[in-house]
mmCIF file with all atom_site columns, C-alpha atoms in Angstrom:
data_model
loop_
_atom_site.group_PDB
_atom_site.id
_atom_site.type_symbol
_atom_site.label_atom_id
_atom_site.label_alt_id
_atom_site.label_comp_id
_atom_site.label_asym_id
_atom_site.label_entity_id
_atom_site.label_seq_id
_atom_site.pdbx_PDB_ins_code
_atom_site.Cartn_x
_atom_site.Cartn_y
_atom_site.Cartn_z
_atom_site.occupancy
_atom_site.B_iso_or_equiv
_atom_site.pdbx_formal_charge
_atom_site.auth_seq_id
_atom_site.auth_comp_id
_atom_site.auth_asym_id
_atom_site.auth_atom_id
_atom_site.pdbx_PDB_model_num
ATOM 1   C CA . MET L 1 1   ? 25.516  5.274   -4.457  1.00 55.00 ? 183 MET L CA 1
ATOM 2   C CA . ILE L 1 2   ? 23.437  2.904   -2.239  1.00 65.00 ? 184 ILE L CA 1
ATOM 3   C CA . GLY L 1 3   ? 21.635  0.448   -4.372  1.00 83.00 ? 185 GLY L CA 1
ATOM 4   C CA . LYS L 1 4   ? 18.395  -1.283  -4.286  1.00 92.00 ? 186 LYS L CA 1
ATOM 5   C CA . SER L 1 5   ? 19.842  -4.394  -2.971  1.00 92.00 ? 187 SER L CA 1
ATOM 6   C CA . THR L 1 6   ? 21.391  -2.246  -0.122  1.00 92.00 ? 188 THR L CA 1
ATOM 7   C CA . LEU L 1 7   ? 18.101  -0.801  0.750   1.00 94.00 ? 189 LEU L CA 1
ATOM 8   C CA . ILE L 1 8   ? 16.536  -4.186  0.836   1.00 93.00 ? 190 ILE L CA 1
ATOM 9   C CA . GLU L 1 9   ? 18.965  -5.736  3.222   1.00 94.00 ? 191 GLU L CA 1
ATOM 10  C CA . ILE L 1 10  ? 18.733  -2.889  5.721   1.00 93.00 ? 192 ILE L CA 1
ATOM 11  C CA . ILE L 1 11  ? 14.932  -3.452  5.494   1.00 96.00 ? 193 ILE L CA 1
ATOM 12  C CA . VAL L 1 12  ? 14.911  -7.261  5.962   1.00 92.00 ? 194 VAL L CA 1
ATOM 13  C CA . GLY L 1 13  ? 14.260  -8.056  9.517   1.00 90.00 ? 195 GLY L CA 1
ATOM 14  C CA . THR L 1 14  ? 12.161  -4.921  10.300  1.00 93.00 ? 196 THR L CA 1
ATOM 15  C CA . ASN L 1 15  ? 8.706   -6.539  9.500   1.00 91.00 ? 197 ASN L CA 1
ATOM 16  C CA . ARG L 1 16  ? 7.879   -3.761  7.293   1.00 92.00 ? 198 ARG L CA 1
ATOM 17  C CA . GLY L 1 17  ? 9.121   -1.108  9.971   1.00 92.00 ? 199 GLY L CA 1
ATOM 18  C CA . LEU L 1 18  ? 7.228   -2.858  12.940  1.00 89.00 ? 200 LEU L CA 1
ATOM 19  C CA . LEU L 1 19  ? 10.859  -3.781  14.457  1.00 90.00 ? 201 LEU L CA 1
ATOM 20  C CA . ALA L 1 20  ? 12.968  -1.136  13.102  1.00 92.00 ? 202 ALA L CA 1
ATOM 21  C CA . ASN L 1 21  ? 15.036  0.697   15.835  1.00 93.00 ? 203 ASN L CA 1
ATOM 22  C CA . GLN L 1 22  ? 16.108  4.123   15.409  1.00 93.00 ? 204 GLN L CA 1
ATOM 23  C CA . GLN L 1 23  ? 19.455  3.488   14.054  1.00 94.00 ? 205 GLN L CA 1
ATOM 24  C CA . GLN L 1 24  ? 17.799  1.082   11.386  1.00 94.00 ? 206 GLN L CA 1
ATOM 25  C CA . GLN L 1 25  ? 15.257  3.727   10.552  1.00 94.00 ? 207 GLN L CA 1
ATOM 26  C CA . GLN L 1 26  ? 18.029  6.284   10.030  1.00 95.00 ? 208 GLN L CA 1
ATOM 27  C CA . ALA L 1 27  ? 19.818  4.113   7.711   1.00 94.00 ? 209 ALA L CA 1
ATOM 28  C CA . ILE L 1 28  ? 16.651  3.185   5.764   1.00 96.00 ? 210 ILE L CA 1
ATOM 29  C CA . LEU L 1 29  ? 15.645  6.650   5.383   1.00 95.00 ? 211 LEU L CA 1
ATOM 30  C CA . ALA L 1 30  ? 19.138  7.618   4.256   1.00 95.00 ? 212 ALA L CA 1
ATOM 31  C CA . ALA L 1 31  ? 19.070  4.644   1.755   1.00 95.00 ? 213 ALA L CA 1
ATOM 32  C CA . ILE L 1 32  ? 15.695  5.718   0.267   1.00 96.00 ? 214 ILE L CA 1
ATOM 33  C CA . ALA L 1 33  ? 16.910  9.415   -0.135  1.00 95.00 ? 215 ALA L CA 1
ATOM 34  C CA . ASN L 1 34  ? 19.670  8.148   -2.000  1.00 94.00 ? 216 ASN L CA 1
ATOM 35  C CA . LEU L 1 35  ? 17.730  6.074   -4.229  1.00 95.00 ? 217 LEU L CA 1
ATOM 36  C CA . GLU L 1 36  ? 15.458  9.194   -4.857  1.00 96.00 ? 218 GLU L CA 1
ATOM 37  C CA . ASP L 1 37  ? 18.291  10.961  -6.140  1.00 94.00 ? 219 ASP L CA 1
ATOM 38  C CA . PHE L 1 38  ? 18.930  8.516   -8.843  1.00 93.00 ? 220 PHE L CA 1
ATOM 39  C CA . ASN L 1 39  ? 15.200  7.807   -9.996  1.00 95.00 ? 221 ASN L CA 1
ATOM 40  C CA . PRO L 1 40  ? 15.271  6.220   -13.316 1.00 95.00 ? 222 PRO L CA 1
ATOM 41  C CA . THR L 1 41  ? 11.816  7.558   -14.190 1.00 96.00 ? 223 THR L CA 1
ATOM 42  C CA . PRO L 1 42  ? 11.650  11.241  -13.566 1.00 92.00 ? 224 PRO L CA 1
ATOM 43  C CA . ARG L 1 43  ? 8.202   11.300  -14.645 1.00 96.00 ? 225 ARG L CA 1
ATOM 44  C CA . PRO L 1 44  ? 6.476   8.365   -12.713 1.00 96.00 ? 226 PRO L CA 1
ATOM 45  C CA . LEU L 1 45  ? 3.020   8.990   -13.485 1.00 95.00 ? 227 LEU L CA 1
ATOM 46  C CA . ALA L 1 46  ? 3.678   8.963   -17.226 1.00 95.00 ? 228 ALA L CA 1
ATOM 47  C CA . ALA L 1 47  ? 5.128   5.568   -16.862 1.00 96.00 ? 229 ALA L CA 1
ATOM 48  C CA . THR L 1 48  ? 1.644   3.805   -16.634 1.00 96.00 ? 230 THR L CA 1
ATOM 49  C CA . ASN L 1 49  ? 3.274   0.298   -17.417 1.00 96.00 ? 231 ASN L CA 1
ATOM 50  C CA . LEU L 1 50  ? 5.463   0.466   -14.366 1.00 97.00 ? 232 LEU L CA 1
ATOM 51  C CA . LEU L 1 51  ? 2.712   2.041   -11.907 1.00 97.00 ? 233 LEU L CA 1
ATOM 52  C CA . GLU L 1 52  ? 0.086   -0.597  -12.877 1.00 97.00 ? 234 GLU L CA 1
ATOM 53  C CA . GLY L 1 53  ? -0.208  -3.860  -11.004 1.00 97.00 ? 235 GLY L CA 1
ATOM 54  C CA . ASN L 1 54  ? 0.107   -5.209  -7.431  1.00 98.00 ? 236 ASN L CA 1
ATOM 55  C CA . TRP L 1 55  ? 2.588   -3.880  -5.085  1.00 98.00 ? 237 TRP L CA 1
ATOM 56  C CA . ARG L 1 56  ? 3.461   -5.433  -1.737  1.00 97.00 ? 238 ARG L CA 1
ATOM 57  C CA . LEU L 1 57  ? 4.744   -3.193  1.239   1.00 97.00 ? 239 LEU L CA 1
ATOM 58  C CA . LEU L 1 58  ? 8.145   -3.794  2.305   1.00 97.00 ? 240 LEU L CA 1
ATOM 59  C CA . TYR L 1 59  ? 8.689   -0.940  4.608   1.00 96.00 ? 241 TYR L CA 1
ATOM 60  C CA . THR L 1 60  ? 6.685   2.234   6.003   1.00 95.00 ? 242 THR L CA 1
ATOM 61  C CA . THR L 1 61  ? 6.874   4.804   8.561   1.00 93.00 ? 243 THR L CA 1
ATOM 62  C CA . SER L 1 62  ? 2.861   4.894   8.364   1.00 90.00 ? 244 SER L CA 1
ATOM 63  C CA . LYS L 1 63  ? 1.489   4.918   11.888  1.00 83.00 ? 245 LYS L CA 1
ATOM 64  C CA . ALA L 1 64  ? -1.791  4.290   10.510  1.00 79.00 ? 246 ALA L CA 1
ATOM 65  C CA . LEU L 1 65  ? -0.727  0.913   8.971   1.00 78.00 ? 247 LEU L CA 1
ATOM 66  C CA . LEU L 1 66  ? 1.528   -0.453  11.607  1.00 74.00 ? 248 LEU L CA 1
ATOM 67  C CA . LYS L 1 67  ? -0.865  0.056   14.466  1.00 74.00 ? 249 LYS L CA 1
ATOM 68  C CA . ILE L 1 68  ? -2.936  -2.591  12.873  1.00 70.00 ? 250 ILE L CA 1
ATOM 69  C CA . ASP L 1 69  ? -0.454  -5.088  14.290  1.00 67.00 ? 251 ASP L CA 1
ATOM 70  C CA . ARG L 1 70  ? -1.351  -3.970  17.797  1.00 67.00 ? 252 ARG L CA 1
ATOM 71  C CA . LEU L 1 71  ? -4.955  -5.225  17.675  1.00 67.00 ? 253 LEU L CA 1
ATOM 72  C CA . PRO L 1 72  ? -5.806  -8.104  20.255  1.00 68.00 ? 254 PRO L CA 1
ATOM 73  C CA . PHE L 1 73  ? -5.064  -11.457 18.702  1.00 70.00 ? 255 PHE L CA 1
ATOM 74  C CA . CYS L 1 74  ? -4.224  -10.085 15.594  1.00 77.00 ? 256 CYS L CA 1
ATOM 75  C CA . LYS L 1 75  ? -1.023  -10.114 13.684  1.00 83.00 ? 257 LYS L CA 1
ATOM 76  C CA . LEU L 1 76  ? -0.381  -8.184  10.698  1.00 85.00 ? 258 LEU L CA 1
ATOM 77  C CA . GLY L 1 77  ? 0.195   -10.233 7.312   1.00 90.00 ? 259 GLY L CA 1
ATOM 78  C CA . GLN L 1 78  ? 1.021   -8.862  4.043   1.00 94.00 ? 260 GLN L CA 1
ATOM 79  C CA . ILE L 1 79  ? 0.089   -5.350  3.078   1.00 94.00 ? 261 ILE L CA 1
ATOM 80  C CA . TYR L 1 80  ? -0.769  -4.588  -0.716  1.00 97.00 ? 262 TYR L CA 1
ATOM 81  C CA . GLN L 1 81  ? -1.451  -1.596  -2.791  1.00 97.00 ? 263 GLN L CA 1
ATOM 82  C CA . CYS L 1 82  ? -2.862  -2.327  -5.980  1.00 97.00 ? 264 CYS L CA 1
ATOM 83  C CA . ILE L 1 83  ? -3.113  0.338   -8.942  1.00 97.00 ? 265 ILE L CA 1
ATOM 84  C CA . ARG L 1 84  ? -5.462  0.115   -11.598 1.00 97.00 ? 266 ARG L CA 1
ATOM 85  C CA . VAL L 1 85  ? -4.292  3.080   -13.955 1.00 96.00 ? 267 VAL L CA 1
ATOM 86  C CA . ARG L 1 86  ? -7.260  2.701   -16.349 1.00 94.00 ? 268 ARG L CA 1
ATOM 87  C CA . SER L 1 87  ? -9.793  3.538   -13.510 1.00 95.00 ? 269 SER L CA 1
ATOM 88  C CA . ASN L 1 88  ? -7.330  5.683   -11.605 1.00 96.00 ? 270 ASN L CA 1
ATOM 89  C CA . SER L 1 89  ? -8.205  3.252   -8.360  1.00 96.00 ? 271 SER L CA 1
ATOM 90  C CA . VAL L 1 90  ? -5.858  2.359   -5.716  1.00 96.00 ? 272 VAL L CA 1
ATOM 91  C CA . TYR L 1 91  ? -6.807  -0.824  -3.592  1.00 96.00 ? 273 TYR L CA 1
ATOM 92  C CA . ASN L 1 92  ? -5.042  -0.845  -0.131  1.00 95.00 ? 274 ASN L CA 1
ATOM 93  C CA . ILE L 1 93  ? -5.243  -4.452  1.330   1.00 96.00 ? 275 ILE L CA 1
ATOM 94  C CA . ALA L 1 94  ? -4.010  -5.652  4.644   1.00 93.00 ? 276 ALA L CA 1
ATOM 95  C CA . GLU L 1 95  ? -4.199  -9.295  5.438   1.00 94.00 ? 277 GLU L CA 1
ATOM 96  C CA . ILE L 1 96  ? -4.885  -10.095 9.146   1.00 91.00 ? 278 ILE L CA 1
ATOM 97  C CA . TYR L 1 97  ? -4.137  -13.190 11.039  1.00 89.00 ? 279 TYR L CA 1
ATOM 98  C CA . GLY L 1 98  ? -4.473  -14.369 14.450  1.00 79.00 ? 280 GLY L CA 1
ATOM 99  C CA . ILE L 1 99  ? -6.856  -17.271 15.456  1.00 75.00 ? 281 ILE L CA 1
ATOM 100 C CA . PRO L 1 100 ? -7.077  -19.906 12.880  1.00 76.00 ? 282 PRO L CA 1
ATOM 101 C CA . SER L 1 101 ? -9.840  -19.957 10.428  1.00 75.00 ? 283 SER L CA 1
ATOM 102 C CA . LEU L 1 102 ? -10.698 -16.384 11.593  1.00 81.00 ? 284 LEU L CA 1
ATOM 103 C CA . GLU L 1 103 ? -8.163  -14.584 8.966   1.00 90.00 ? 285 GLU L CA 1
ATOM 104 C CA . GLY L 1 104 ? -9.176  -11.104 8.487   1.00 90.00 ? 286 GLY L CA 1
ATOM 105 C CA . LEU L 1 105 ? -8.952  -8.489  5.939   1.00 91.00 ? 287 LEU L CA 1
ATOM 106 C CA . VAL L 1 106 ? -8.938  -4.581  6.141   1.00 91.00 ? 288 VAL L CA 1
ATOM 107 C CA . SER L 1 107 ? -9.169  -2.885  2.624   1.00 93.00 ? 289 SER L CA 1
ATOM 108 C CA . VAL L 1 108 ? -9.563  0.795   1.688   1.00 93.00 ? 290 VAL L CA 1
ATOM 109 C CA . VAL L 1 109 ? -10.283 1.682   -1.852  1.00 94.00 ? 291 VAL L CA 1
ATOM 110 C CA . ALA L 1 110 ? -9.565  4.966   -3.240  1.00 95.00 ? 292 ALA L CA 1
ATOM 111 C CA . LYS L 1 111 ? -9.413  7.032   -6.409  1.00 96.00 ? 293 LYS L CA 1
ATOM 112 C CA . PHE L 1 112 ? -6.274  9.056   -7.656  1.00 96.00 ? 294 PHE L CA 1
ATOM 113 C CA . GLU L 1 113 ? -6.016  12.183  -9.507  1.00 96.00 ? 295 GLU L CA 1
ATOM 114 C CA . PRO L 1 114 ? -2.413  13.191  -10.893 1.00 96.00 ? 296 PRO L CA 1
ATOM 115 C CA . VAL L 1 115 ? -1.899  16.675  -10.093 1.00 96.00 ? 297 VAL L CA 1
ATOM 116 C CA . SER L 1 116 ? 1.851   16.871  -11.180 1.00 96.00 ? 298 SER L CA 1
ATOM 117 C CA . GLU L 1 117 ? 4.612   14.476  -12.943 1.00 95.00 ? 299 GLU L CA 1
ATOM 118 C CA . ARG L 1 118 ? 4.867   12.643  -9.517  1.00 96.00 ? 300 ARG L CA 1
ATOM 119 C CA . ARG L 1 119 ? 1.976   13.510  -7.315  1.00 97.00 ? 301 ARG L CA 1
ATOM 120 C CA . VAL L 1 120 ? -1.569  12.267  -6.950  1.00 97.00 ? 302 VAL L CA 1
ATOM 121 C CA . GLN L 1 121 ? -4.215  13.485  -5.023  1.00 96.00 ? 303 GLN L CA 1
ATOM 122 C CA . VAL L 1 122 ? -5.840  10.329  -3.188  1.00 95.00 ? 304 VAL L CA 1
ATOM 123 C CA . LYS L 1 123 ? -9.473  10.333  -2.013  1.00 94.00 ? 305 LYS L CA 1
ATOM 124 C CA . PHE L 1 124 ? -10.610 7.275   -0.315  1.00 92.00 ? 306 PHE L CA 1
ATOM 125 C CA . GLN L 1 125 ? -14.026 6.172   -0.997  1.00 92.00 ? 307 GLN L CA 1
ATOM 126 C CA . ARG L 1 126 ? -14.891 2.940   0.907   1.00 90.00 ? 308 ARG L CA 1
ATOM 127 C CA . SER L 1 127 ? -13.727 0.611   3.474   1.00 90.00 ? 309 SER L CA 1
ATOM 128 C CA . ILE L 1 128 ? -14.034 -3.043  3.483   1.00 90.00 ? 310 ILE L CA 1
ATOM 129 C CA . ILE L 1 129 ? -13.425 -5.374  6.530   1.00 89.00 ? 311 ILE L CA 1
ATOM 130 C CA . GLY L 1 130 ? -14.357 -9.021  6.967   1.00 89.00 ? 312 GLY L CA 1
ATOM 131 C CA . LEU L 1 131 ? -12.948 -12.756 7.128   1.00 90.00 ? 313 LEU L CA 1
ATOM 132 C CA . GLN L 1 132 ? -10.952 -13.872 4.386   1.00 91.00 ? 314 GLN L CA 1
ATOM 133 C CA . ARG L 1 133 ? -12.985 -17.168 4.278   1.00 89.00 ? 315 ARG L CA 1
ATOM 134 C CA . LEU L 1 134 ? -16.423 -15.534 4.094   1.00 87.00 ? 316 LEU L CA 1
ATOM 135 C CA . ILE L 1 135 ? -15.571 -12.944 1.411   1.00 87.00 ? 317 ILE L CA 1
ATOM 136 C CA . GLY L 1 136 ? -13.712 -15.607 -0.631  1.00 87.00 ? 318 GLY L CA 1
ATOM 137 C CA . TYR L 1 137 ? -10.480 -13.943 -0.400  1.00 92.00 ? 319 TYR L CA 1
ATOM 138 C CA . THR L 1 138 ? -7.518  -15.757 -2.117  1.00 93.00 ? 320 THR L CA 1
ATOM 139 C CA . THR L 1 139 ? -5.184  -13.073 -3.677  1.00 95.00 ? 321 THR L CA 1
ATOM 140 C CA . PRO L 1 140 ? -5.560  -9.439  -4.022  1.00 96.00 ? 322 PRO L CA 1
ATOM 141 C CA . GLY L 1 141 ? -6.189  -9.435  -7.733  1.00 94.00 ? 323 GLY L CA 1
ATOM 142 C CA . ASN L 1 142 ? -8.803  -12.132 -6.915  1.00 92.00 ? 324 ASN L CA 1
ATOM 143 C CA . PHE L 1 143 ? -10.429 -9.616  -4.316  1.00 92.00 ? 325 PHE L CA 1
ATOM 144 C CA . ILE L 1 144 ? -10.290 -6.473  -6.989  1.00 94.00 ? 326 ILE L CA 1
ATOM 145 C CA . GLN L 1 145 ? -11.863 -8.501  -9.671  1.00 91.00 ? 327 GLN L CA 1
ATOM 146 C CA . GLN L 1 146 ? -14.792 -9.333  -7.249  1.00 87.00 ? 328 GLN L CA 1
ATOM 147 C CA . ILE L 1 147 ? -15.256 -5.571  -6.428  1.00 88.00 ? 329 ILE L CA 1
ATOM 148 C CA . GLU L 1 148 ? -14.842 -4.216  -9.843  1.00 87.00 ? 330 GLU L CA 1
ATOM 149 C CA . SER L 1 149 ? -17.376 -6.779  -11.319 1.00 85.00 ? 331 SER L CA 1
ATOM 150 C CA . GLY L 1 150 ? -19.840 -5.902  -8.573  1.00 77.00 ? 332 GLY L CA 1
ATOM 151 C CA . ASP L 1 151 ? -19.752 -9.834  -7.476  1.00 73.00 ? 333 ASP L CA 1
ATOM 152 C CA . PHE L 1 152 ? -18.814 -8.618  -4.024  1.00 69.00 ? 334 PHE L CA 1
ATOM 153 C CA . GLN L 1 153 ? -21.850 -6.974  -2.866  1.00 64.00 ? 335 GLN L CA 1
ATOM 154 C CA . ASN L 1 154 ? -23.322 -10.053 -1.397  1.00 61.00 ? 336 ASN L CA 1
ATOM 155 C CA . LYS L 1 155 ? -20.477 -11.003 0.782   1.00 68.00 ? 337 LYS L CA 1
ATOM 156 C CA . LEU L 1 156 ? -20.306 -11.134 4.632   1.00 71.00 ? 338 LEU L CA 1
ATOM 157 C CA . ALA L 1 157 ? -18.256 -8.128  5.141   1.00 79.00 ? 339 ALA L CA 1
ATOM 158 C CA . PHE L 1 158 ? -18.399 -4.452  6.571   1.00 80.00 ? 340 PHE L CA 1
ATOM 159 C CA . ASP L 1 159 ? -18.417 -2.636  3.336   1.00 77.00 ? 341 ASP L CA 1
ATOM 160 C CA . PHE L 1 160 ? -19.156 1.309   3.937   1.00 76.00 ? 342 PHE L CA 1
ATOM 161 C CA . PRO L 1 161 ? -18.768 4.333   1.916   1.00 81.00 ? 343 PRO L CA 1
ATOM 162 C CA . ILE L 1 162 ? -16.055 6.873   3.405   1.00 81.00 ? 344 ILE L CA 1
ATOM 163 C CA . GLN L 1 163 ? -17.913 10.505  2.906   1.00 71.00 ? 345 GLN L CA 1
ATOM 164 C CA . SER L 1 164 ? -15.791 12.925  4.948   1.00 64.00 ? 346 SER L CA 1
ATOM 165 C CA . GLU L 1 165 ? -13.707 15.254  3.116   1.00 63.00 ? 347 GLU L CA 1
ATOM 166 C CA . GLN L 1 166 ? -10.869 14.649  5.622   1.00 62.00 ? 348 GLN L CA 1
ATOM 167 C CA . GLN L 1 167 ? -10.360 11.361  4.050   1.00 73.00 ? 349 GLN L CA 1
ATOM 168 C CA . GLN L 1 168 ? -8.114  12.213  1.205   1.00 85.00 ? 350 GLN L CA 1
ATOM 169 C CA . GLY L 1 169 ? -4.327  13.238  1.172   1.00 91.00 ? 351 GLY L CA 1
ATOM 170 C CA . TRP L 1 170 ? -1.564  13.180  -1.829  1.00 94.00 ? 352 TRP L CA 1
ATOM 171 C CA . LEU L 1 171 ? 1.290   10.808  -2.480  1.00 95.00 ? 353 LEU L CA 1
ATOM 172 C CA . ASP L 1 172 ? 4.466   11.448  -4.323  1.00 97.00 ? 354 ASP L CA 1
ATOM 173 C CA . ILE L 1 173 ? 6.025   8.799   -6.288  1.00 97.00 ? 355 ILE L CA 1
ATOM 174 C CA . THR L 1 174 ? 9.631   9.601   -5.643  1.00 97.00 ? 356 THR L CA 1
ATOM 175 C CA . TYR L 1 175 ? 11.224  6.466   -7.222  1.00 97.00 ? 357 TYR L CA 1
ATOM 176 C CA . ILE L 1 176 ? 10.013  3.793   -9.520  1.00 97.00 ? 358 ILE L CA 1
ATOM 177 C CA . ASP L 1 177 ? 11.450  1.159   -11.856 1.00 96.00 ? 359 ASP L CA 1
ATOM 178 C CA . ASP L 1 178 ? 10.521  -2.496  -12.929 1.00 96.00 ? 360 ASP L CA 1
ATOM 179 C CA . ASN L 1 179 ? 9.972   -3.897  -9.371  1.00 96.00 ? 361 ASN L CA 1
ATOM 180 C CA . LEU L 1 180 ? 10.618  -1.156  -6.711  1.00 97.00 ? 362 LEU L CA 1
ATOM 181 C CA . ARG L 1 181 ? 8.359   2.101   -5.757  1.00 98.00 ? 363 ARG L CA 1
ATOM 182 C CA . ILE L 1 182 ? 9.150   4.431   -3.341  1.00 98.00 ? 364 ILE L CA 1
ATOM 183 C CA . ALA L 1 183 ? 6.586   7.171   -2.187  1.00 98.00 ? 365 ALA L CA 1
ATOM 184 C CA . ARG L 1 184 ? 5.979   9.817   0.333   1.00 97.00 ? 366 ARG L CA 1
ATOM 185 C CA . GLY L 1 185 ? 2.728   10.915  1.663   1.00 94.00 ? 367 GLY L CA 1
ATOM 186 C CA . ASN L 1 186 ? 0.965   14.041  3.073   1.00 91.00 ? 368 ASN L CA 1
ATOM 187 C CA . GLU L 1 187 ? 1.376   13.106  6.631   1.00 89.00 ? 369 GLU L CA 1
ATOM 188 C CA . GLY L 1 188 ? 5.292   12.594  6.331   1.00 91.00 ? 370 GLY L CA 1
ATOM 189 C CA . SER L 1 189 ? 5.158   8.706   5.629   1.00 94.00 ? 371 SER L CA 1
ATOM 190 C CA . VAL L 1 190 ? 7.569   6.811   3.482   1.00 97.00 ? 372 VAL L CA 1
ATOM 191 C CA . PHE L 1 191 ? 6.650   3.552   1.587   1.00 97.00 ? 373 PHE L CA 1
ATOM 192 C CA . VAL L 1 192 ? 8.810   1.159   -0.025  1.00 98.00 ? 374 VAL L CA 1
ATOM 193 C CA . LEU L 1 193 ? 6.991   -1.204  -2.100  1.00 98.00 ? 375 LEU L CA 1
ATOM 194 C CA . THR L 1 194 ? 7.898   -4.151  -4.543  1.00 97.00 ? 376 THR L CA 1
ATOM 195 C CA . LYS L 1 195 ? 5.845   -5.575  -7.528  1.00 97.00 ? 377 LYS L CA 1
ATOM 196 C CA . THR L 1 196 ? 4.344   -8.899  -7.212  1.00 94.00 ? 378 THR L CA 1
#
C-alpha cells in the first residue's frame, strides 16, 4: 500500500499541480486511488470532527483553480477550503501575490448539503474579490469570522451574489483522516488537502 507520506513526497515540487508533468500526474493519481481504497473513515460526512476546519490545498487537477496563476502580474499563493459544519458552509479562499502591497484575494462562499455518506451537493452563493490590505485579511479564520459576523459589508471589495443555477456541483470525500482529505468533484477534478 502506498501511504500518505509517499503521496505527499510525489506532490512536493508540483506547486499544487501547476508544475506536474504527465508522469507525475499519473503517479499522483495512482497514489490517491491507493489511499482511497484504504479510507479509514468510510462515512466521511458523519465524521464532522474531522471535516470541520481550515484545509490547505496541496494538489489539484482543477483547471479553474490552476488558471488563476496565469493572470498577468499575479502568482497564486495558498489556497484554502474552510468547512463550517454547523452552518453547512464552505469558504474557498485563494491568496494572490504580485505587485508589493497589492496582494489580492479571491473567495467563493458556498453552502453544502449531504446527499449520501460521502457526497455533498454544493451551491455557490457569493464571490468576493479584493486587496488583502483593504479588506483586513490576515488569515482564513479571521476572514470567515468577518463574513459570518457581518463586519465585512463595509470593506472595499467586489462582493456579489451568485444567482445562476449552473453555479453548483457535487463533491465526493473519498478519503479523510486527522490531517489529510481527498475529494473528487463533478468536473472530474481531484483535490488533496491538509488540515491547518
